[in-house]
Amino acid sequence: MNNLTEEPVRMKSMMGNRIWRLYNSDRAAFKEETLRYFSRGYPGWKVVRIDYPLVYLEDERNKQK
């Protein structure tokens, strides 16, 4: 059904406290670790929003290039 509406497929996920602890101490490391974590666990999905404790992902596996 998503192909009919052309809206991106989105998903909510979570990550562990090891990464969340970086949020207040080292934002650059937090961003790097978040992107690394989700690129390994959800290849082809892009992090689009972070709102503790949720991380919102968008499916980019079938997007036209």
PDB file of N, CA, C, O and CB in Angstrom:
ATOM      1  N   MET A   1       0.808  -1.192   0.000  1.00  0.00           N
ATOM      2  CA  MET A   1       0.000   0.000   0.000  1.00  0.00           C
ATOM      3  C   MET A   1       0.857   1.264   0.000  1.00  0.00           C
ATOM      4  O   MET A   1       0.428   2.306  -0.495  1.00  0.00           O
ATOM      5  CB  MET A   1      -0.922  -0.007   1.190  1.00  0.00           C
ATOM      6  N   ASN A   2       2.044   1.175   0.544  1.00  0.00           N
ATOM      7  CA  ASN A   2       2.906   2.342   0.577  1.00  0.00           C
ATOM      8  C   ASN A   2       3.220   2.863  -0.828  1.00  0.00           C
ATOM      9  O   ASN A   2       3.347   4.073  -1.015  1.00  0.00           O
ATOM     10  CB  ASN A   2       4.191   2.011   1.307  1.00  0.00           C
ATOM     11  N   ASN A   3       3.346   1.988  -1.804  1.00  0.00           N
ATOM     12  CA  ASN A   3       3.654   2.421  -3.166  1.00  0.00           C
ATOM     13  C   ASN A   3       2.557   3.310  -3.738  1.00  0.00           C
ATOM     14  O   ASN A   3       2.833   4.137  -4.607  1.00  0.00           O
ATOM     15  CB  ASN A   3       3.860   1.214  -4.066  1.00  0.00           C
ATOM     16  N   LEU A   4       1.339   3.161  -3.279  1.00  0.00           N
ATOM     17  CA  LEU A   4       0.242   3.973  -3.781  1.00  0.00           C
ATOM     18  C   LEU A   4       0.295   5.399  -3.253  1.00  0.00           C
ATOM     19  O   LEU A   4      -0.090   6.335  -3.954  1.00  0.00           O
ATOM     20  CB  LEU A   4      -1.076   3.342  -3.415  1.00  0.00           C
ATOM     21  N   THR A   5       0.763   5.568  -2.038  1.00  0.00           N
ATOM     22  CA  THR A   5       0.774   6.893  -1.431  1.00  0.00           C
ATOM     23  C   THR A   5       2.110   7.605  -1.586  1.00  0.00           C
ATOM     24  O   THR A   5       2.183   8.825  -1.435  1.00  0.00           O
ATOM     25  CB  THR A   5       0.431   6.787   0.025  1.00  0.00           C
ATOM     26  N   GLU A   6       3.163   6.858  -1.887  1.00  0.00           N
ATOM     27  CA  GLU A   6       4.514   7.404  -2.018  1.00  0.00           C
ATOM     28  C   GLU A   6       5.033   8.060  -0.743  1.00  0.00           C
ATOM     29  O   GLU A   6       5.989   8.833  -0.791  1.00  0.00           O
ATOM     30  CB  GLU A   6       4.546   8.403  -3.134  1.00  0.00           C
ATOM     31  N   GLU A   7       4.425   7.766   0.373  1.00  0.00           N
ATOM     32  CA  GLU A   7       4.934   8.264   1.652  1.00  0.00           C
ATOM     33  C   GLU A   7       6.066   7.360   2.120  1.00  0.00           C
ATOM     34  O   GLU A   7       6.020   6.151   1.894  1.00  0.00           O
ATOM     35  CB  GLU A   7       3.801   8.332   2.723  1.00  0.00           C
ATOM     36  N   PRO A   8       7.072   7.921   2.763  1.00  0.00           N
ATOM     37  CA  PRO A   8       8.173   7.079   3.232  1.00  0.00           C
ATOM     38  C   PRO A   8       7.712   6.130   4.341  1.00  0.00           C
ATOM     39  O   PRO A   8       6.860   6.467   5.164  1.00  0.00           O
ATOM     40  CB  PRO A   8       9.333   7.953   3.734  1.00  0.00           C
ATOM     41  N   VAL A   9       8.295   4.952   4.334  1.00  0.00           N
ATOM     42  CA  VAL A   9       8.021   3.993   5.402  1.00  0.00           C
ATOM     43  C   VAL A   9       8.868   4.397   6.592  1.00  0.00           C
ATOM     44  O   VAL A   9      10.083   4.556   6.469  1.00  0.00           O
ATOM     45  CB  VAL A   9       8.322   2.512   4.956  1.00  0.00           C
ATOM     46  N   ARG A  10       8.235   4.563   7.740  1.00  0.00           N
ATOM     47  CA  ARG A  10       8.947   4.956   8.955  1.00  0.00           C
ATOM     48  C   ARG A  10       8.784   3.894  10.025  1.00  0.00           C
ATOM     49  O   ARG A  10       7.803   3.151  10.048  1.00  0.00           O
ATOM     50  CB  ARG A  10       8.443   6.313   9.471  1.00  0.00           C
ATOM     51  N   MET A  11       9.759   3.840  10.904  1.00  0.00           N
ATOM     52  CA  MET A  11       9.760   2.858  11.967  1.00  0.00           C
ATOM     53  C   MET A  11      10.342   3.518  13.220  1.00  0.00           C
ATOM     54  O   MET A  11      11.206   4.391  13.128  1.00  0.00           O
ATOM     55  CB  MET A  11      10.570   1.583  11.561  1.00  0.00           C
ATOM     56  N   LYS A  12       9.864   3.096  14.377  1.00  0.00           N
ATOM     57  CA  LYS A  12      10.417   3.535  15.650  1.00  0.00           C
ATOM     58  C   LYS A  12      11.300   2.426  16.189  1.00  0.00           C
ATOM     59  O   LYS A  12      10.973   1.245  16.072  1.00  0.00           O
ATOM     60  CB  LYS A  12       9.292   3.904  16.665  1.00  0.00           C
ATOM     61  N   SER A  13      12.421   2.814  16.782  1.00  0.00           N
ATOM     62  CA  SER A  13      13.314   1.841  17.390  1.00  0.00           C
ATOM     63  C   SER A  13      13.919   2.470  18.642  1.00  0.00           C
ATOM     64  O   SER A  13      13.652   3.626  18.968  1.00  0.00           O
ATOM     65  CB  SER A  13      14.427   1.387  16.388  1.00  0.00           C
ATOM     66  N   MET A  14      14.729   1.691  19.325  1.00  0.00           N
ATOM     67  CA  MET A  14      15.388   2.174  20.538  1.00  0.00           C
ATOM     68  C   MET A  14      16.851   1.736  20.507  1.00  0.00           C
ATOM     69  O   MET A  14      17.242   0.892  19.701  1.00  0.00           O
ATOM     70  CB  MET A  14      14.670   1.638  21.824  1.00  0.00           C
ATOM     71  N   MET A  15      17.645   2.317  21.390  1.00  0.00           N
ATOM     72  CA  MET A  15      19.045   1.910  21.526  1.00  0.00           C
ATOM     73  C   MET A  15      19.409   1.931  23.005  1.00  0.00           C
ATOM     74  O   MET A  15      18.684   2.483  23.833  1.00  0.00           O
ATOM     75  CB  MET A  15      19.996   2.845  20.701  1.00  0.00           C
ATOM     76  N   GLY A  16      20.526   1.328  23.312  1.00  0.00           N
ATOM     77  CA  GLY A  16      20.923   1.150  24.699  1.00  0.00           C
ATOM     78  C   GLY A  16      21.467   2.404  25.382  1.00  0.00           C
ATOM     79  O   GLY A  16      21.798   3.402  24.741  1.00  0.00           O
ATOM     80  N   ASN A  17      21.543   2.311  26.690  1.00  0.00           N
ATOM     81  CA  ASN A  17      22.031   3.429  27.514  1.00  0.00           C
ATOM     82  C   ASN A  17      23.472   3.796  27.240  1.00  0.00           C
ATOM     83  O   ASN A  17      23.859   4.941  27.474  1.00  0.00           O
ATOM     84  CB  ASN A  17      21.883   3.096  28.964  1.00  0.00           C
ATOM     85  N   ARG A  18      24.282   2.870  26.754  1.00  0.00           N
ATOM     86  CA  ARG A  18      25.678   3.175  26.441  1.00  0.00           C
ATOM     87  C   ARG A  18      25.751   4.356  25.469  1.00  0.00           C
ATOM     88  O   ARG A  18      26.588   5.244  25.633  1.00  0.00           O
ATOM     89  CB  ARG A  18      26.390   1.932  25.841  1.00  0.00           C
ATOM     90  N   ILE A  19      24.890   4.366  24.474  1.00  0.00           N
ATOM     91  CA  ILE A  19      24.891   5.459  23.497  1.00  0.00           C
ATOM     92  C   ILE A  19      24.188   6.687  24.057  1.00  0.00           C
ATOM     93  O   ILE A  19      24.654   7.809  23.859  1.00  0.00           O
ATOM     94  CB  ILE A  19      24.215   5.015  22.192  1.00  0.00           C
ATOM     95  N   TRP A  20      23.069   6.487  24.756  1.00  0.00           N
ATOM     96  CA  TRP A  20      22.339   7.639  25.308  1.00  0.00           C
ATOM     97  C   TRP A  20      23.181   8.431  26.299  1.00  0.00           C
ATOM     98  O   TRP A  20      23.006   9.645  26.411  1.00  0.00           O
ATOM     99  CB  TRP A  20      21.060   7.172  25.988  1.00  0.00           C
ATOM    100  N   ARG A  21      24.085   7.784  27.016  1.00  0.00           N
ATOM    101  CA  ARG A  21      24.947   8.513  27.969  1.00  0.00           C
ATOM    102  C   ARG A  21      25.839   9.531  27.270  1.00  0.00           C
ATOM    103  O   ARG A  21      26.241  10.526  27.872  1.00  0.00           O
ATOM    104  CB  ARG A  21      25.817   7.529  28.757  1.00  0.00           C
ATOM    105  N   LEU A  22      26.147   9.282  26.007  1.00  0.00           N
ATOM    106  CA  LEU A  22      26.978  10.220  25.247  1.00  0.00           C
ATOM    107  C   LEU A  22      26.242  11.514  24.917  1.00  0.00           C
ATOM    108  O   LEU A  22      26.871  12.535  24.640  1.00  0.00           O
ATOM    109  CB  LEU A  22      27.456   9.568  23.965  1.00  0.00           C
ATOM    110  N   TYR A  23      24.921  11.474  24.945  1.00  0.00           N
ATOM    111  CA  TYR A  23      24.122  12.629  24.529  1.00  0.00           C
ATOM    112  C   TYR A  23      24.510  13.907  25.277  1.00  0.00           C
ATOM    113  O   TYR A  23      24.656  14.960  24.656  1.00  0.00           O
ATOM    114  CB  TYR A  23      22.644  12.339  24.746  1.00  0.00           C
ATOM    115  N   ASN A  24      24.677  13.833  26.579  1.00  0.00           N
ATOM    116  CA  ASN A  24      25.016  15.024  27.371  1.00  0.00           C
ATOM    117  C   ASN A  24      26.508  15.284  27.489  1.00  0.00           C
ATOM    118  O   ASN A  24      26.918  16.398  27.812  1.00  0.00           O
ATOM    119  CB  ASN A  24      24.440  14.894  28.742  1.00  0.00           C
ATOM    120  N   SER A  25      27.328  14.265  27.231  1.00  0.00           N
ATOM    121  CA  SER A  25      28.761  14.453  27.421  1.00  0.00           C
ATOM    122  C   SER A  25      29.532  14.713  26.131  1.00  0.00           C
ATOM    123  O   SER A  25      30.533  15.428  26.146  1.00  0.00           O
ATOM    124  CB  SER A  25      29.329  13.256  28.093  1.00  0.00           C
ATOM    125  N   ASP A  26      29.078  14.140  25.008  1.00  0.00           N
ATOM    126  CA  ASP A  26      29.810  14.291  23.749  1.00  0.00           C
ATOM    127  C   ASP A  26      28.838  14.112  22.581  1.00  0.00           C
ATOM    128  O   ASP A  26      28.638  12.997  22.099  1.00  0.00           O
ATOM    129  CB  ASP A  26      30.986  13.261  23.655  1.00  0.00           C
ATOM    130  N   ARG A  27      28.242  15.205  22.134  1.00  0.00           N
ATOM    131  CA  ARG A  27      27.211  15.135  21.085  1.00  0.00           C
ATOM    132  C   ARG A  27      27.749  14.566  19.771  1.00  0.00           C
ATOM    133  O   ARG A  27      27.040  13.833  19.082  1.00  0.00           O
ATOM    134  CB  ARG A  27      26.629  16.521  20.837  1.00  0.00           C
ATOM    135  N   ALA A  28      28.979  14.890  19.421  1.00  0.00           N
ATOM    136  CA  ALA A  28      29.548  14.364  18.174  1.00  0.00           C
ATOM    137  C   ALA A  28      29.678  12.845  18.254  1.00  0.00           C
ATOM    138  O   ALA A  28      29.341  12.146  17.298  1.00  0.00           O
ATOM    139  CB  ALA A  28      30.929  15.008  17.886  1.00  0.00           C
ATOM    140  N   ALA A  29      30.156  12.333  19.369  1.00  0.00           N
ATOM    141  CA  ALA A  29      30.271  10.884  19.558  1.00  0.00           C
ATOM    142  C   ALA A  29      28.891  10.240  19.594  1.00  0.00           C
ATOM    143  O   ALA A  29      28.705   9.141  19.071  1.00  0.00           O
ATOM    144  CB  ALA A  29      31.043  10.563  20.854  1.00  0.00           C
ATOM    145  N   PHE A  30      27.917  10.921  20.211  1.00  0.00           N
ATOM    146  CA  PHE A  30      26.549  10.413  20.254  1.00  0.00           C
ATOM    147  C   PHE A  30      26.001  10.229  18.839  1.00  0.00           C
ATOM    148  O   PHE A  30      25.445   9.179  18.513  1.00  0.00           O
ATOM    149  CB  PHE A  30      25.645  11.365  21.059  1.00  0.00           C
ATOM    150  N   LYS A  31      26.159  11.246  18.011  1.00  0.00           N
ATOM    151  CA  LYS A  31      25.662  11.176  16.636  1.00  0.00           C
ATOM    152  C   LYS A  31      26.367  10.065  15.865  1.00  0.00           C
ATOM    153  O   LYS A  31      25.719   9.283  15.169  1.00  0.00           O
ATOM    154  CB  LYS A  31      25.858  12.525  15.921  1.00  0.00           C
ATOM    155  N   GLU A  32      27.673   9.993  15.985  1.00  0.00           N
ATOM    156  CA  GLU A  32      28.449   8.970  15.287  1.00  0.00           C
ATOM    157  C   GLU A  32      28.037   7.559  15.716  1.00  0.00           C
ATOM    158  O   GLU A  32      27.825   6.689  14.871  1.00  0.00           O
ATOM    159  CB  GLU A  32      29.942   9.178  15.543  1.00  0.00           C
ATOM    160  N   GLU A  33      27.925   7.338  17.016  1.00  0.00           N
ATOM    161  CA  GLU A  33      27.538   6.023  17.524  1.00  0.00           C
ATOM    162  C   GLU A  33      26.112   5.649  17.133  1.00  0.00           C
ATOM    163  O   GLU A  33      25.831   4.490  16.828  1.00  0.00           O
ATOM    164  CB  GLU A  33      27.679   5.989  19.033  1.00  0.00           C
ATOM    165  N   THR A  34      25.210   6.635  17.143  1.00  0.00           N
ATOM    166  CA  THR A  34      23.821   6.373  16.748  1.00  0.00           C
ATOM    167  C   THR A  34      23.771   5.936  15.286  1.00  0.00           C
ATOM    168  O   THR A  34      23.135   4.933  14.961  1.00  0.00           O
ATOM    169  CB  THR A  34      22.936   7.633  16.967  1.00  0.00           C
ATOM    170  N   LEU A  35      24.427   6.672  14.416  1.00  0.00           N
ATOM    171  CA  LEU A  35      24.420   6.324  12.995  1.00  0.00           C
ATOM    172  C   LEU A  35      25.092   4.977  12.759  1.00  0.00           C
ATOM    173  O   LEU A  35      24.607   4.184  11.952  1.00  0.00           O
ATOM    174  CB  LEU A  35      25.122   7.413  12.174  1.00  0.00           C
ATOM    175  N   ARG A  36      26.185   4.705  13.440  1.00  0.00           N
ATOM    176  CA  ARG A  36      26.878   3.417  13.301  1.00  0.00           C
ATOM    177  C   ARG A  36      25.986   2.269  13.778  1.00  0.00           C
ATOM    178  O   ARG A  36      25.895   1.232  13.120  1.00  0.00           O
ATOM    179  CB  ARG A  36      28.205   3.427  14.097  1.00  0.00           C
ATOM    180  N   TYR A  37      25.336   2.457  14.913  1.00  0.00           N
ATOM    181  CA  TYR A  37      24.472   1.439  15.491  1.00  0.00           C
ATOM    182  C   TYR A  37      23.348   1.052  14.528  1.00  0.00           C
ATOM    183  O   TYR A  37      23.100  -0.131  14.297  1.00  0.00           O
ATOM    184  CB  TYR A  37      23.887   1.932  16.811  1.00  0.00           C
ATOM    185  N   PHE A  38      22.671   2.058  13.970  1.00  0.00           N
ATOM    186  CA  PHE A  38      21.543   1.757  13.094  1.00  0.00           C
ATOM    187  C   PHE A  38      21.970   1.326  11.697  1.00  0.00           C
ATOM    188  O   PHE A  38      21.228   0.599  11.035  1.00  0.00           O
ATOM    189  CB  PHE A  38      20.647   2.957  12.993  1.00  0.00           C
ATOM    190  N   SER A  39      23.124   1.742  11.233  1.00  0.00           N
ATOM    191  CA  SER A  39      23.585   1.274   9.917  1.00  0.00           C
ATOM    192  C   SER A  39      23.928  -0.211   9.966  1.00  0.00           C
ATOM    193  O   SER A  39      23.766  -0.918   8.971  1.00  0.00           O
ATOM    194  CB  SER A  39      24.812   2.087   9.448  1.00  0.00           C
ATOM    195  N   ARG A  40      24.403  -0.687  11.116  1.00  0.00           N
ATOM    196  CA  ARG A  40      24.686  -2.123  11.266  1.00  0.00           C
ATOM    197  C   ARG A  40      23.412  -2.925  11.467  1.00  0.00           C
ATOM    198  O   ARG A  40      23.242  -3.987  10.869  1.00  0.00           O
ATOM    199  CB  ARG A  40      25.633  -2.361  12.440  1.00  0.00           C
ATOM    200  N   GLY A  41      22.517  -2.420  12.309  1.00  0.00           N
ATOM    201  CA  GLY A  41      21.306  -3.163  12.657  1.00  0.00           C
ATOM    202  C   GLY A  41      20.197  -3.064  11.631  1.00  0.00           C
ATOM    203  O   GLY A  41      19.409  -3.997  11.472  1.00  0.00           O
ATOM    204  N   TYR A  42      20.128  -1.935  10.931  1.00  0.00           N
ATOM    205  CA  TYR A  42      19.071  -1.696   9.949  1.00  0.00           C
ATOM    206  C   TYR A  42      19.683  -1.121   8.673  1.00  0.00           C
ATOM    207  O   TYR A  42      19.489   0.059   8.379  1.00  0.00           O
ATOM    208  CB  TYR A  42      17.987  -0.735  10.520  1.00  0.00           C
ATOM    209  N   PRO A  43      20.414  -1.928   7.916  1.00  0.00           N
ATOM    210  CA  PRO A  43      21.008  -1.392   6.689  1.00  0.00           C
ATOM    211  C   PRO A  43      19.918  -0.882   5.744  1.00  0.00           C
ATOM    212  O   PRO A  43      18.892  -1.534   5.549  1.00  0.00           O
ATOM    213  CB  PRO A  43      21.867  -2.469   5.985  1.00  0.00           C
ATOM    214  N   GLY A  44      20.161   0.289   5.166  1.00  0.00           N
ATOM    215  CA  GLY A  44      19.197   0.874   4.243  1.00  0.00           C
ATOM    216  C   GLY A  44      18.167   1.765   4.912  1.00  0.00           C
ATOM    217  O   GLY A  44      17.309   2.335   4.240  1.00  0.00           O
ATOM    218  N   TRP A  45      18.243   1.891   6.236  1.00  0.00           N
ATOM    219  CA  TRP A  45      17.332   2.769   6.976  1.00  0.00           C
ATOM    220  C   TRP A  45      18.123   3.977   7.446  1.00  0.00           C
ATOM    221  O   TRP A  45      19.278   3.850   7.852  1.00  0.00           O
ATOM    222  CB  TRP A  45      16.666   2.024   8.190  1.00  0.00           C
ATOM    223  N   LYS A  46      17.500   5.156   7.390  1.00  0.00           N
ATOM    224  CA  LYS A  46      18.153   6.410   7.774  1.00  0.00           C
ATOM    225  C   LYS A  46      17.511   6.948   9.051  1.00  0.00           C
ATOM    226  O   LYS A  46      16.288   6.945   9.186  1.00  0.00           O
ATOM    227  CB  LYS A  46      18.058   7.463   6.628  1.00  0.00           C
ATOM    228  N   VAL A  47      18.337   7.405   9.978  1.00  0.00           N
ATOM    229  CA  VAL A  47      17.839   8.049  11.194  1.00  0.00           C
ATOM    230  C   VAL A  47      17.304   9.419  10.804  1.00  0.00           C
ATOM    231  O   VAL A  47      18.025  10.229  10.222  1.00  0.00           O
ATOM    232  CB  VAL A  47      18.963   8.166  12.293  1.00  0.00           C
ATOM    233  N   VAL A  48      16.026   9.681  11.130  1.00  0.00           N
ATOM    234  CA  VAL A  48      15.424  10.963  10.766  1.00  0.00           C
ATOM    235  C   VAL A  48      15.057  11.807  11.973  1.00  0.00           C
ATOM    236  O   VAL A  48      14.891  13.020  11.843  1.00  0.00           O
ATOM    237  CB  VAL A  48      14.200  10.734   9.928  1.00  0.00           C
ATOM    238  N   ARG A  49      14.926  11.200  13.140  1.00  0.00           N
ATOM    239  CA  ARG A  49      14.575  11.960  14.336  1.00  0.00           C
ATOM    240  C   ARG A  49      14.940  11.160  15.573  1.00  0.00           C
ATOM    241  O   ARG A  49      14.853   9.932  15.585  1.00  0.00           O
ATOM    242  CB  ARG A  49      13.073  12.316  14.344  1.00  0.00           C
ATOM    243  N   ILE A  50      15.345  11.866  16.603  1.00  0.00           N
ATOM    244  CA  ILE A  50      15.668  11.240  17.880  1.00  0.00           C
ATOM    245  C   ILE A  50      14.899  11.970  18.962  1.00  0.00           C
ATOM    246  O   ILE A  50      15.004  13.188  19.102  1.00  0.00           O
ATOM    247  CB  ILE A  50      17.205  11.266  18.165  1.00  0.00           C
ATOM    248  N   ASP A  51      14.134  11.223  19.715  1.00  0.00           N
ATOM    249  CA  ASP A  51      13.319  11.778  20.786  1.00  0.00           C
ATOM    250  C   ASP A  51      13.295  10.739  21.909  1.00  0.00           C
ATOM    251  O   ASP A  51      12.500   9.800  21.884  1.00  0.00           O
ATOM    252  CB  ASP A  51      11.858  12.136  20.285  1.00  0.00           C
ATOM    253  N   TYR A  52      14.176  10.921  22.892  1.00  0.00           N
ATOM    254  CA  TYR A  52      14.370   9.914  23.934  1.00  0.00           C
ATOM    255  C   TYR A  52      13.053   9.349  24.428  1.00  0.00           C
ATOM    256  O   TYR A  52      12.140  10.110  24.748  1.00  0.00           O
ATOM    257  CB  TYR A  52      15.140  10.502  25.096  1.00  0.00           C
ATOM    258  N   PRO A  53      12.936   8.043  24.496  1.00  0.00           N
ATOM    259  CA  PRO A  53      13.909   6.989  24.189  1.00  0.00           C
ATOM    260  C   PRO A  53      13.789   6.433  22.776  1.00  0.00           C
ATOM    261  O   PRO A  53      14.367   5.388  22.475  1.00  0.00           O
ATOM    262  CB  PRO A  53      13.759   5.869  25.168  1.00  0.00           C
ATOM    263  N   LEU A  54      13.054   7.108  21.911  1.00  0.00           N
ATOM    264  CA  LEU A  54      12.817   6.572  20.574  1.00  0.00           C
ATOM    265  C   LEU A  54      13.722   7.201  19.519  1.00  0.00           C
ATOM    266  O   LEU A  54      14.123   8.361  19.610  1.00  0.00           O
ATOM    267  CB  LEU A  54      11.373   6.780  20.189  1.00  0.00           C
ATOM    268  N   VAL A  55      14.024   6.380  18.518  1.00  0.00           N
ATOM    269  CA  VAL A  55      14.744   6.829  17.336  1.00  0.00           C
ATOM    270  C   VAL A  55      13.847   6.484  16.154  1.00  0.00           C
ATOM    271  O   VAL A  55      13.405   5.343  16.020  1.00  0.00           O
ATOM    272  CB  VAL A  55      16.183   6.156  17.213  1.00  0.00           C
ATOM    273  N   TYR A  56      13.576   7.465  15.299  1.00  0.00           N
ATOM    274  CA  TYR A  56      12.698   7.277  14.156  1.00  0.00           C
ATOM    275  C   TYR A  56      13.561   7.054  12.915  1.00  0.00           C
ATOM    276  O   TYR A  56      14.486   7.817  12.635  1.00  0.00           O
ATOM    277  CB  TYR A  56      11.746   8.500  13.968  1.00  0.00           C
ATOM    278  N   LEU A  57      13.240   6.004  12.187  1.00  0.00           N
ATOM    279  CA  LEU A  57      14.004   5.615  11.006  1.00  0.00           C
ATOM    280  C   LEU A  57      13.116   5.686   9.773  1.00  0.00           C
ATOM    281  O   LEU A  57      11.900   5.512   9.856  1.00  0.00           O
ATOM    282  CB  LEU A  57      14.590   4.196  11.171  1.00  0.00           C
ATOM    283  N   GLU A  58      13.741   5.944   8.627  1.00  0.00           N
ATOM    284  CA  GLU A  58      13.023   5.980   7.359  1.00  0.00           C
ATOM    285  C   GLU A  58      13.669   4.979   6.403  1.00  0.00           C
ATOM    286  O   GLU A  58      14.892   4.927   6.272  1.00  0.00           O
ATOM    287  CB  GLU A  58      13.026   7.419   6.751  1.00  0.00           C
ATOM    288  N   ASP A  59      12.835   4.193   5.746  1.00  0.00           N
ATOM    289  CA  ASP A  59      13.300   3.164   4.816  1.00  0.00           C
ATOM    290  C   ASP A  59      13.767   3.811   3.517  1.00  0.00           C
ATOM    291  O   ASP A  59      12.997   4.484   2.832  1.00  0.00           O
ATOM    292  CB  ASP A  59      12.183   2.131   4.535  1.00  0.00           C
ATOM    293  N   GLU A  60      15.030   3.598   3.192  1.00  0.00           N
ATOM    294  CA  GLU A  60      15.584   4.136   1.956  1.00  0.00           C
ATOM    295  C   GLU A  60      16.041   3.041   1.008  1.00  0.00           C
ATOM    296  O   GLU A  60      16.716   3.325   0.019  1.00  0.00           O
ATOM    297  CB  GLU A  60      16.738   5.057   2.263  1.00  0.00           C
ATOM    298  N   ARG A  61      15.686   1.797   1.293  1.00  0.00           N
ATOM    299  CA  ARG A  61      16.170   0.675   0.492  1.00  0.00           C
ATOM    300  C   ARG A  61      15.647   0.689  -0.936  1.00  0.00           C
ATOM    301  O   ARG A  61      16.347   0.242  -1.844  1.00  0.00           O
ATOM    302  CB  ARG A  61      15.788  -0.617   1.147  1.00  0.00           C
ATOM    303  N   ASN A  62      14.462   1.179  -1.156  1.00  0.00           N
ATOM    304  CA  ASN A  62      13.870   1.146  -2.486  1.00  0.00           C
ATOM    305  C   ASN A  62      13.727   2.516  -3.136  1.00  0.00           C
ATOM    306  O   ASN A  62      12.995   2.664  -4.115  1.00  0.00           O
ATOM    307  CB  ASN A  62      12.535   0.500  -2.414  1.00  0.00           C
ATOM    308  N   LYS A  63      14.409   3.503  -2.609  1.00  0.00           N
ATOM    309  CA  LYS A  63      14.311   4.846  -3.192  1.00  0.00           C
ATOM    310  C   LYS A  63      15.085   4.915  -4.491  1.00  0.00           C
ATOM    311  O   LYS A  63      16.144   4.305  -4.635  1.00  0.00           O
ATOM    312  CB  LYS A  63      14.828   5.907  -2.212  1.00  0.00           C
ATOM    313  N   GLN A  64      14.542   5.667  -5.433  1.00  0.00           N
ATOM    314  CA  GLN A  64      15.207   5.885  -6.709  1.00  0.00           C
ATOM    315  C   GLN A  64      16.400   6.802  -6.504  1.00  0.00           C
ATOM    316  O   GLN A  64      16.343   7.750  -5.721  1.00  0.00           O
ATOM    317  CB  GLN A  64      14.233   6.479  -7.749  1.00  0.00           C
ATOM    318  N   LYS A  65      17.464   6.513  -7.205  1.00  0.00           N
ATOM    319  CA  LYS A  65      18.673   7.338  -7.069  1.00  0.00           C
ATOM    320  C   LYS A  65      18.876   8.185  -8.292  1.00  0.00           C
ATOM    321  O   LYS A  65      19.841   8.945  -8.362  1.00  0.00           O
ATOM    322  CB  LYS A  65      19.904   6.471  -6.830  1.00  0.00           C
TER     323      LYS A  65
END
